[in-house]
Amino acid sequence: MEEKREQWGSKLGFILAAVGSAVGLGNIWRFPYVAYTNGGGAFLVPYFFAIFTAGIPLLILEYGMGHKYKGSTPLAIARTNKKWEWLGWWPTISAFMILGYYSMILSWAVNYFTFSFSKKWGNDSNAFFHNDFLQLTSSPFEFGKMVWPILLGIAFIWAINWFICYKGVKGGIEKASKILLPTLITIMIIIAIRAVTLNGATTGLNTLFTPDWSMVMKPKVWVAAYGQVFFSLSLAMGIMMTYSSYLPKKTDINNSAFMTAFANCGFEFLSAIAVFAILGYMATSQNLPMSEVVSSGVGLAFVVFPKVFSTMGGGGTILGSLFFLCLIFAGITSSVSLTEAVAAPFSDKFGIEKNKMVTIICVIGFIISSVFATGAGLYLLDIIDNFINNYGIVVVGLLEVLLIGWIVKPKKIREHTNEISYFKIGSWWDLTIKYLTPAILIFMLIQSIFTEIKNPYGGYPMLSLLLYGWSIIGIGVIGALLLAKRPWKDK
């Protein structure tokens, strides 16, 4: 089967796809806020430290594993150590769950792109988003009715995922990345240029970049930096190992890891400049302190920004439509990589033709995603996302470094990547994988669990956290163990 494995058409195609996977909604609405709340300019110290001590070493690890063992995540891990195969299935299941709610957020962005031309959200963007658009119910247990515009948007996003992945690695993902990623960066540059010329932009940028050095000594700031790097580079989601398994024999792995990390980091900075310049304009025009207009995530994109676009007249229409287009493109490059990371392992395991597998995954995925198009969609997104990110992904990352650091031995992977890379990595990498990264991830995990026990997430009823949070983690682990027991077809 190895001989028939697809390949990227070029190294550039692989880098663009990997960067496209890394550049997602989190870069636009998570990084600026995380930097702002964790010491502004001072946050860059732990952030860059995290890129060099966790981001790049883990990318090299995942690229090296995928390339050396020529298989999607579960297959690559099974080839290093059969007993650990389940560790490849857990992120595969998590990726599928993430796709469920990711398609919903992208559906919102598609809808809001059409709203931006008429500024349909009116004067009260908050009420419009929660009541008129989402038709949000009063609790996570009350599903309400199906919201058709959101469901249609979800269908549209799954159709795009299907179309791109069905065309294969070279003809689909690579081609799409070569169009989507440069377009995305161009749009973001246009938004940033317009944003920094707005009245009050400097207020926003000063707020973002003024360093608060007292924050650098706080452990929570370091945890936030590692968390940001981890989530933003698509680590421990089964994507990077699968993507690198399609690389030709001679590929500069080490260099590719550095390029992916820095390209992603550059886009985060660009987004932060655009976001905070616009927030500065809003604070100035409404005579509010910056602390009152800053928010992150869904609220920033669908409540705060529409409010800003409304105050800008005709310019707001252009900026608004560009902003939502940006969200759509950033999201599609990530959702395509997630789709591939789910389809490839099942195709490898059960010997089902990849195209057929992509179709099956997209149909089942759409059916599951339709739950998010109900009035409880936002609650489900919030709870599932918190648990998958804080527990699922962090634990997978931790187990990955323990497996390679202590059982397989990092030297094996390092020698493989050094043999084919211009830039050689030294034994510092082994020490990072063995000691530093696991120590930080264990600390992150303990902190998450303590916080969870002290005050349960988001003030939700305990039952909803068990049903939509902890049980999702349970499904991931049990599903992974069951899949690992099944024999490989043709292997």
Coordinates of C-alpha atoms in Angstrom, one line a residue:
M1 CA 0.0 0.0 0.0
E2 CA 2.9 2.3 0.7
E3 CA 3.8 2.6 -3.0
K4 CA 0.4 4.0 -3.8
R5 CA 0.4 6.6 -1.1
E6 CA -0.4 10.0 -2.4
Q7 CA 2.2 12.8 -2.4
W8 CA 2.3 16.6 -2.3
G9 CA 3.2 18.1 -5.6
S10 CA 5.8 20.4 -4.1
K11 CA 7.3 21.3 -0.7
L12 CA 5.6 24.7 -1.1
G13 CA 2.3 23.0 -1.4
F14 CA 2.9 21.1 1.8
I15 CA 4.0 24.2 3.7
L16 CA 1.0 26.2 2.5
A17 CA -1.4 23.4 3.5
A18 CA 0.3 23.1 7.0
V19 CA 0.3 26.8 7.5
G20 CA -3.3 26.9 6.3
S21 CA -4.2 24.3 8.9
A22 CA -2.4 26.3 11.6
V23 CA -3.9 29.6 10.6
G24 CA -7.5 29.4 11.8
L25 CA -10.1 31.3 13.7
G26 CA -8.0 31.2 16.8
N27 CA -5.3 33.4 15.2
I28 CA -7.9 36.1 14.5
W29 CA -10.0 36.1 17.7
R30 CA -7.9 34.3 20.3
F31 CA -4.3 35.5 20.0
P32 CA -5.0 39.3 20.3
Y33 CA -7.1 38.7 23.4
V34 CA -4.7 36.3 25.1
A35 CA -1.8 38.7 24.5
Y36 CA -3.8 41.6 25.9
T37 CA -4.9 39.9 29.0
N38 CA -1.5 38.4 29.7
G39 CA 0.8 41.4 29.9
G40 CA 0.5 42.9 26.3
G41 CA 4.0 43.3 24.9
A42 CA 5.5 41.4 27.8
F43 CA 3.5 38.3 26.7
L44 CA 5.8 38.0 23.7
V45 CA 8.6 36.8 26.0
P46 CA 6.8 33.6 27.1
Y47 CA 5.1 33.3 23.7
F48 CA 8.4 33.1 21.8
F49 CA 9.9 30.9 24.5
A50 CA 6.9 28.6 24.0
I51 CA 7.4 28.5 20.2
F52 CA 11.0 27.4 20.5
T53 CA 10.5 25.0 23.4
A54 CA 7.2 23.4 22.4
G55 CA 5.9 24.6 19.1
I56 CA 8.8 23.9 16.8
P57 CA 10.1 20.7 18.7
L58 CA 6.6 19.2 18.5
L59 CA 6.2 20.1 14.9
I60 CA 9.5 18.4 14.1
L61 CA 8.3 15.4 16.1
E62 CA 5.0 15.1 14.3
Y63 CA 6.5 15.8 10.8
G64 CA 9.3 13.3 11.5
M65 CA 6.9 10.6 12.7
G66 CA 4.5 11.0 9.8
H67 CA 7.4 11.1 7.3
K68 CA 9.4 8.2 8.8
Y69 CA 6.5 5.8 9.3
K70 CA 4.6 6.9 6.2
G71 CA 1.1 6.7 7.6
S72 CA -1.7 8.8 9.0
T73 CA -1.5 9.4 12.8
P74 CA -2.8 6.0 14.1
L75 CA -0.7 4.1 11.5
A76 CA 2.5 6.1 12.2
I77 CA 2.1 5.5 16.0
A78 CA 1.2 1.8 15.5
R79 CA 4.4 1.4 13.5
T80 CA 6.5 2.9 16.3
N81 CA 4.8 0.8 19.0
K82 CA 1.7 -1.3 18.4
K83 CA 0.5 -1.0 22.1
W84 CA 0.2 2.8 21.6
E85 CA -1.9 2.8 18.5
W86 CA -5.0 4.0 20.4
L87 CA -3.1 7.3 21.0
G88 CA -3.4 8.0 17.2
W89 CA -7.1 7.4 17.3
W90 CA -8.0 9.7 20.1
P91 CA -7.0 12.9 18.2
T92 CA -8.7 11.5 15.1
I93 CA -12.0 11.3 17.1
S94 CA -11.4 14.7 18.6
A95 CA -10.8 16.2 15.2
F96 CA -14.1 14.8 14.1
M97 CA -15.9 16.4 17.0
I98 CA -14.1 19.8 16.4
L99 CA -15.3 19.6 12.8
G100 CA -18.9 19.4 14.1
Y101 CA -18.9 22.8 15.8
Y102 CA -16.2 24.4 13.5
S103 CA -18.6 24.0 10.6
M104 CA -21.3 25.8 12.6
I105 CA -19.0 28.8 13.3
L106 CA -18.1 29.0 9.6
S107 CA -21.8 28.8 8.8
W108 CA -22.2 31.9 11.0
A109 CA -19.4 33.6 9.1
V110 CA -21.0 32.8 5.8
N111 CA -24.3 34.2 7.0
Y112 CA -22.7 37.3 8.4
F113 CA -20.8 37.9 5.1
T114 CA -24.2 38.2 3.4
F115 CA -25.5 40.4 6.3
S116 CA -22.5 42.7 6.1
F117 CA -23.8 44.3 2.8
S118 CA -27.0 45.5 4.4
K119 CA -25.7 45.6 8.0
K120 CA -28.6 43.4 8.9
W121 CA -27.6 43.3 12.6
G122 CA -29.0 46.8 13.1
N123 CA -28.3 48.9 16.1
D124 CA -28.2 46.1 18.7
S125 CA -25.7 43.6 17.4
N126 CA -25.8 41.6 20.6
A127 CA -29.5 41.0 20.6
F128 CA -29.5 40.3 16.9
F129 CA -26.8 37.7 17.2
H130 CA -28.2 35.8 20.2
N131 CA -31.9 36.2 19.8
D132 CA -32.7 36.8 16.1
F133 CA -29.9 34.9 14.4
L134 CA -29.0 32.0 16.8
Q135 CA -32.4 31.9 18.4
L136 CA -30.6 30.9 21.6
T137 CA -32.6 28.9 24.1
S138 CA -32.3 29.4 27.9
S139 CA -30.2 26.3 28.7
P140 CA -28.0 23.6 27.1
F141 CA -30.8 21.1 27.6
E142 CA -33.3 23.0 25.6
F143 CA -32.7 22.5 21.9
G144 CA -35.5 24.7 20.6
K145 CA -36.1 24.5 16.9
M146 CA -33.8 24.1 13.9
V147 CA -32.3 27.4 12.6
W148 CA -32.4 26.9 8.8
P149 CA -30.0 29.6 7.7
I150 CA -27.3 28.1 10.0
L151 CA -28.1 24.5 8.8
L152 CA -27.7 25.6 5.2
G153 CA -24.4 27.2 6.0
I154 CA -23.2 24.1 7.7
A155 CA -24.2 22.0 4.6
F156 CA -22.3 24.5 2.4
I157 CA -19.1 24.2 4.5
W158 CA -19.3 20.3 4.5
A159 CA -19.8 20.4 0.7
I160 CA -16.6 22.5 0.4
N161 CA -14.7 20.1 2.8
W162 CA -15.9 17.2 0.7
F163 CA -15.0 18.8 -2.7
I164 CA -11.5 19.7 -1.7
C165 CA -10.6 16.5 0.1
Y166 CA -12.3 14.3 -2.6
K167 CA -9.9 15.8 -5.2
G168 CA -7.0 14.3 -3.2
V169 CA -3.9 15.7 -1.6
K170 CA -2.2 17.2 -4.7
G171 CA -5.3 18.0 -6.8
G172 CA -7.5 19.2 -3.9
I173 CA -5.8 20.3 -0.7
E174 CA -2.6 21.6 -2.3
K175 CA -4.4 23.5 -5.0
A176 CA -7.0 25.0 -2.6
S177 CA -4.2 26.1 -0.2
K178 CA -2.3 27.8 -3.0
I179 CA -5.4 30.0 -3.6
L180 CA -7.0 30.3 -0.2
L181 CA -3.9 31.1 1.9
P182 CA -2.4 33.9 -0.2
T183 CA -5.9 35.4 -0.6
L184 CA -6.5 35.2 3.2
I185 CA -3.2 37.0 3.9
T186 CA -3.9 39.7 1.3
I187 CA -7.3 40.4 2.8
M188 CA -5.9 40.5 6.3
I189 CA -3.2 43.0 5.1
I190 CA -5.9 45.2 3.5
I191 CA -7.9 45.1 6.8
A192 CA -4.8 45.9 8.9
I193 CA -3.8 48.8 6.7
R194 CA -7.3 50.3 6.8
A195 CA -7.5 49.6 10.5
V196 CA -4.3 51.4 11.5
T197 CA -5.4 54.5 9.7
L198 CA -8.7 54.8 11.7
N199 CA -9.0 57.5 14.3
G200 CA -8.0 56.0 17.7
A201 CA -6.1 53.1 16.2
T202 CA -3.0 54.0 18.2
T203 CA -5.0 53.8 21.5
G204 CA -5.7 50.2 20.6
L205 CA -2.2 49.3 19.5
N206 CA -0.7 50.9 22.6
T207 CA -3.1 48.9 24.8
L208 CA -2.1 45.7 23.0
F209 CA 1.7 46.2 22.9
T210 CA 2.5 48.1 26.1
P211 CA 4.4 45.6 28.2
D212 CA 3.3 44.9 31.7
W213 CA 6.5 43.2 32.9
S214 CA 5.0 42.2 36.3
M215 CA 2.9 39.6 34.4
V216 CA 5.9 37.7 33.1
M217 CA 6.5 36.2 36.5
K218 CA 3.0 34.7 36.8
P219 CA 2.8 31.0 36.0
K220 CA -0.7 31.4 34.4
V221 CA 0.8 33.7 31.7
W222 CA 3.3 31.0 30.7
V223 CA 0.5 28.4 30.6
A224 CA -1.5 30.8 28.4
A225 CA 1.5 31.2 26.1
Y226 CA 2.0 27.4 25.7
G227 CA -1.7 26.9 25.3
Q228 CA -1.8 29.5 22.5
V229 CA 1.1 28.0 20.6
F230 CA -0.2 24.5 21.1
F231 CA -3.7 25.1 19.8
S232 CA -2.7 27.6 17.1
L233 CA -0.2 25.2 15.4
S234 CA -2.7 22.3 15.1
L235 CA -0.5 20.1 17.3
A236 CA -1.8 16.8 18.8
M237 CA -4.9 16.9 16.5
G238 CA -3.6 14.2 14.1
I239 CA -3.2 16.7 11.3
M240 CA 0.5 17.3 11.0
M241 CA 1.5 13.6 11.2
T242 CA -1.0 12.8 8.5
Y243 CA 0.0 15.7 6.3
S244 CA 3.7 14.9 6.5
S245 CA 3.1 11.2 5.6
Y246 CA 2.4 12.5 2.0
L247 CA 5.9 14.1 1.7
P248 CA 8.4 12.8 -0.8
K249 CA 11.4 10.8 0.6
K250 CA 13.8 13.8 0.4
T251 CA 12.2 16.7 2.2
D252 CA 13.7 19.2 4.6
I253 CA 11.6 18.4 7.7
N254 CA 13.4 20.7 10.2
N255 CA 13.2 23.7 8.0
S256 CA 9.6 23.1 7.2
A257 CA 8.7 23.1 10.9
F258 CA 10.4 26.4 11.5
M259 CA 8.7 27.9 8.4
T260 CA 5.3 26.7 9.5
A261 CA 5.7 28.1 13.0
F262 CA 7.0 31.5 11.9
A263 CA 4.4 31.9 9.2
N264 CA 1.6 31.2 11.7
C265 CA 3.2 33.5 14.2
G266 CA 3.4 36.3 11.6
F267 CA -0.3 35.9 10.8
E268 CA -1.1 36.1 14.5
F269 CA 0.7 39.4 14.7
L270 CA -1.0 40.8 11.7
S271 CA -4.4 39.8 13.1
A272 CA -3.6 41.3 16.4
I273 CA -2.7 44.7 14.8
A274 CA -5.9 44.7 12.8
V275 CA -8.2 43.7 15.7
F276 CA -6.7 46.1 18.2
A277 CA -6.6 49.0 15.8
I278 CA -10.3 48.5 15.2
L279 CA -11.1 48.2 18.9
G280 CA -9.1 51.4 19.5
Y281 CA -11.3 53.2 17.0
M282 CA -14.4 51.8 18.7
A283 CA -13.2 52.9 22.1
T284 CA -12.4 56.4 20.9
S285 CA -15.5 56.9 18.9
Q286 CA -17.8 55.8 21.8
N287 CA -15.6 57.5 24.5
L288 CA -15.2 54.2 26.3
P289 CA -12.1 52.8 28.0
M290 CA -10.4 50.0 26.0
S291 CA -11.1 47.4 28.8
E292 CA -14.8 47.8 28.0
V293 CA -14.6 47.1 24.3
V294 CA -12.1 44.2 24.3
S295 CA -13.5 40.7 24.0
S296 CA -12.4 37.5 22.3
G297 CA -13.9 34.6 20.4
V298 CA -17.4 34.5 19.1
G299 CA -18.4 37.8 20.9
L300 CA -15.6 39.7 19.2
A301 CA -16.4 38.5 15.7
F302 CA -20.2 38.5 15.8
V303 CA -21.1 41.2 18.3
V304 CA -18.3 43.7 18.8
F305 CA -17.1 44.0 15.2
P306 CA -20.5 44.3 13.6
K307 CA -21.2 47.1 16.0
V308 CA -18.0 48.8 14.8
F309 CA -18.8 48.3 11.1
S310 CA -22.2 49.9 11.7
T311 CA -20.6 53.2 12.8
M312 CA -18.3 53.4 9.7
G313 CA -20.8 54.0 7.0
G314 CA -19.9 52.8 3.5
G315 CA -16.3 51.9 4.6
G316 CA -17.8 49.7 7.3
T317 CA -19.6 47.6 4.6
I318 CA -16.4 47.0 2.8
L319 CA -14.4 46.3 5.9
G320 CA -17.2 44.1 7.3
S321 CA -17.5 41.9 4.2
L322 CA -13.7 41.6 4.1
F323 CA -13.5 40.6 7.7
F324 CA -16.1 37.8 7.4
L325 CA -14.5 36.6 4.2
C326 CA -11.3 36.4 6.2
L327 CA -12.9 34.3 8.8
I328 CA -14.4 32.0 6.1
F329 CA -11.1 31.4 4.4
A330 CA -9.1 31.0 7.6
G331 CA -11.7 28.5 8.8
I332 CA -11.9 26.5 5.5
T333 CA -8.1 25.8 5.4
S334 CA -8.4 24.4 8.9
S335 CA -11.6 22.4 8.4
V336 CA -10.1 20.8 5.3
S337 CA -7.1 19.7 7.3
L338 CA -9.3 18.3 10.0
T339 CA -11.4 16.4 7.4
E340 CA -8.2 14.9 5.9
A341 CA -7.0 14.0 9.4
V342 CA -10.2 12.0 10.0
A343 CA -10.6 10.4 6.6
A344 CA -7.0 9.2 6.1
P345 CA -6.7 7.0 9.3
F346 CA -10.0 5.2 8.5
S347 CA -8.9 4.7 4.9
D348 CA -5.6 3.3 6.1
K349 CA -7.1 1.1 8.7
F350 CA -10.0 -0.5 6.9
G351 CA -8.5 -0.4 3.4
I352 CA -11.5 1.7 2.1
E353 CA -10.7 3.9 -0.9
K354 CA -9.9 7.4 0.3
N355 CA -12.5 9.2 -1.8
K356 CA -15.2 6.9 -0.5
M357 CA -14.0 7.5 3.1
V358 CA -14.1 11.3 2.6
T359 CA -17.7 11.0 1.4
I360 CA -18.8 8.9 4.4
I361 CA -17.0 11.2 6.8
C362 CA -18.7 14.3 5.3
V363 CA -22.2 12.8 5.3
I364 CA -21.9 11.6 8.9
G365 CA -20.2 14.8 9.9
F366 CA -23.0 16.9 8.4
I367 CA -25.7 14.9 10.2
I368 CA -23.9 15.3 13.6
S369 CA -23.3 19.0 12.9
S370 CA -27.0 19.6 12.4
V371 CA -27.4 19.4 16.2
F372 CA -25.4 22.7 16.4
A373 CA -27.9 24.4 14.2
T374 CA -30.5 24.2 17.0
G375 CA -31.1 26.9 19.6
A376 CA -28.6 25.2 22.0
G377 CA -25.8 25.3 19.4
L378 CA -23.8 28.0 21.2
Y379 CA -23.8 26.2 24.5
L380 CA -22.7 22.9 23.0
L381 CA -19.9 24.7 21.1
D382 CA -18.7 26.4 24.3
I383 CA -18.6 23.3 26.5
I384 CA -17.2 20.8 23.9
D385 CA -14.5 23.2 22.8
N386 CA -13.4 23.9 26.3
F387 CA -13.1 20.2 27.2
I388 CA -11.4 19.1 23.9
N389 CA -8.8 21.9 24.1
N390 CA -8.0 21.8 27.8
Y391 CA -8.0 18.1 28.3
G392 CA -8.2 16.2 25.0
I393 CA -5.5 17.9 23.1
V394 CA -3.2 18.6 26.0
V395 CA -3.3 15.0 27.2
V396 CA -2.6 13.7 23.6
G397 CA 0.3 16.1 23.3
L398 CA 1.7 14.9 26.7
L399 CA 1.3 11.2 25.8
E400 CA 3.0 11.8 22.4
V401 CA 6.1 13.3 24.0
L402 CA 6.2 10.6 26.7
L403 CA 5.9 7.9 24.0
I404 CA 8.7 9.4 21.9
G405 CA 10.8 10.7 24.8
W406 CA 10.8 7.6 27.0
I407 CA 9.8 4.6 24.9
V408 CA 10.7 5.1 21.2
K409 CA 13.6 7.5 22.1
P410 CA 13.8 10.9 20.4
K411 CA 17.2 10.2 18.9
K412 CA 15.5 7.8 16.4
I413 CA 13.2 10.6 15.0
R414 CA 16.0 13.3 15.2
E415 CA 18.4 11.2 13.2
H416 CA 15.7 10.6 10.6
T417 CA 14.9 14.3 10.2
N418 CA 18.6 15.4 10.3
E419 CA 19.5 12.9 7.5
I420 CA 17.1 14.7 5.1
S421 CA 17.3 18.3 6.4
Y422 CA 19.9 21.0 5.6
F423 CA 19.5 22.4 9.1
K424 CA 20.5 19.8 11.7
I425 CA 18.9 19.8 15.2
G426 CA 21.1 18.9 18.1
S427 CA 20.5 16.9 21.3
W428 CA 18.8 19.9 22.9
W429 CA 15.7 18.6 21.0
D430 CA 15.8 15.3 22.8
L431 CA 16.0 17.1 26.2
T432 CA 13.0 19.3 25.2
I433 CA 10.9 16.3 24.2
K434 CA 11.9 14.2 27.3
Y435 CA 11.8 16.8 30.0
L436 CA 10.7 20.3 29.2
T437 CA 7.6 19.9 27.1
P438 CA 6.1 17.1 29.3
A439 CA 6.7 19.2 32.5
I440 CA 4.9 22.2 31.0
L441 CA 2.0 20.1 29.7
I442 CA 1.6 18.3 33.1
F443 CA 1.5 21.7 34.8
M444 CA -1.1 23.0 32.3
L445 CA -3.2 19.9 32.8
I446 CA -3.1 20.1 36.7
Q447 CA -4.0 23.8 36.5
S448 CA -7.0 23.1 34.2
I449 CA -8.3 20.3 36.5
F450 CA -7.9 22.5 39.6
T451 CA -9.8 25.4 38.0
E452 CA -12.5 23.0 36.9
I453 CA -13.0 21.6 40.4
K454 CA -12.9 25.1 42.0
N455 CA -15.4 26.7 39.7
P456 CA -17.0 24.4 37.0
Y457 CA -16.6 25.8 33.5
G458 CA -18.8 28.8 32.4
G459 CA -21.2 28.5 35.3
Y460 CA -23.0 25.7 33.4
P461 CA -25.1 23.1 35.4
M462 CA -22.9 20.2 36.4
L463 CA -25.0 17.7 34.4
S464 CA -24.4 19.6 31.1
L465 CA -20.6 19.6 31.7
L466 CA -20.8 15.8 32.3
L467 CA -23.0 15.2 29.3
Y468 CA -21.3 17.5 26.7
G469 CA -17.8 17.8 28.3
W470 CA -16.4 14.9 30.2
S471 CA -18.4 12.4 28.2
I472 CA -16.9 13.7 24.9
I473 CA -13.4 13.0 26.4
G474 CA -14.6 9.6 27.5
I475 CA -16.0 8.8 24.0
G476 CA -12.6 9.8 22.5
V477 CA -10.7 7.4 24.8
I478 CA -13.1 4.5 24.6
G479 CA -13.5 4.9 20.8
A480 CA -9.7 5.0 20.4
L481 CA -9.2 1.8 22.4
L482 CA -11.9 0.0 20.4
L483 CA -10.5 1.1 17.0
A484 CA -7.0 0.1 18.0
K485 CA -8.2 -3.5 18.7
R486 CA -9.4 -3.9 15.1
P487 CA -6.9 -5.4 12.7
W488 CA -5.3 -3.4 9.9
K489 CA -6.4 -4.2 6.4
D490 CA -3.5 -5.0 3.9
K491 CA -0.8 -3.9 6.4

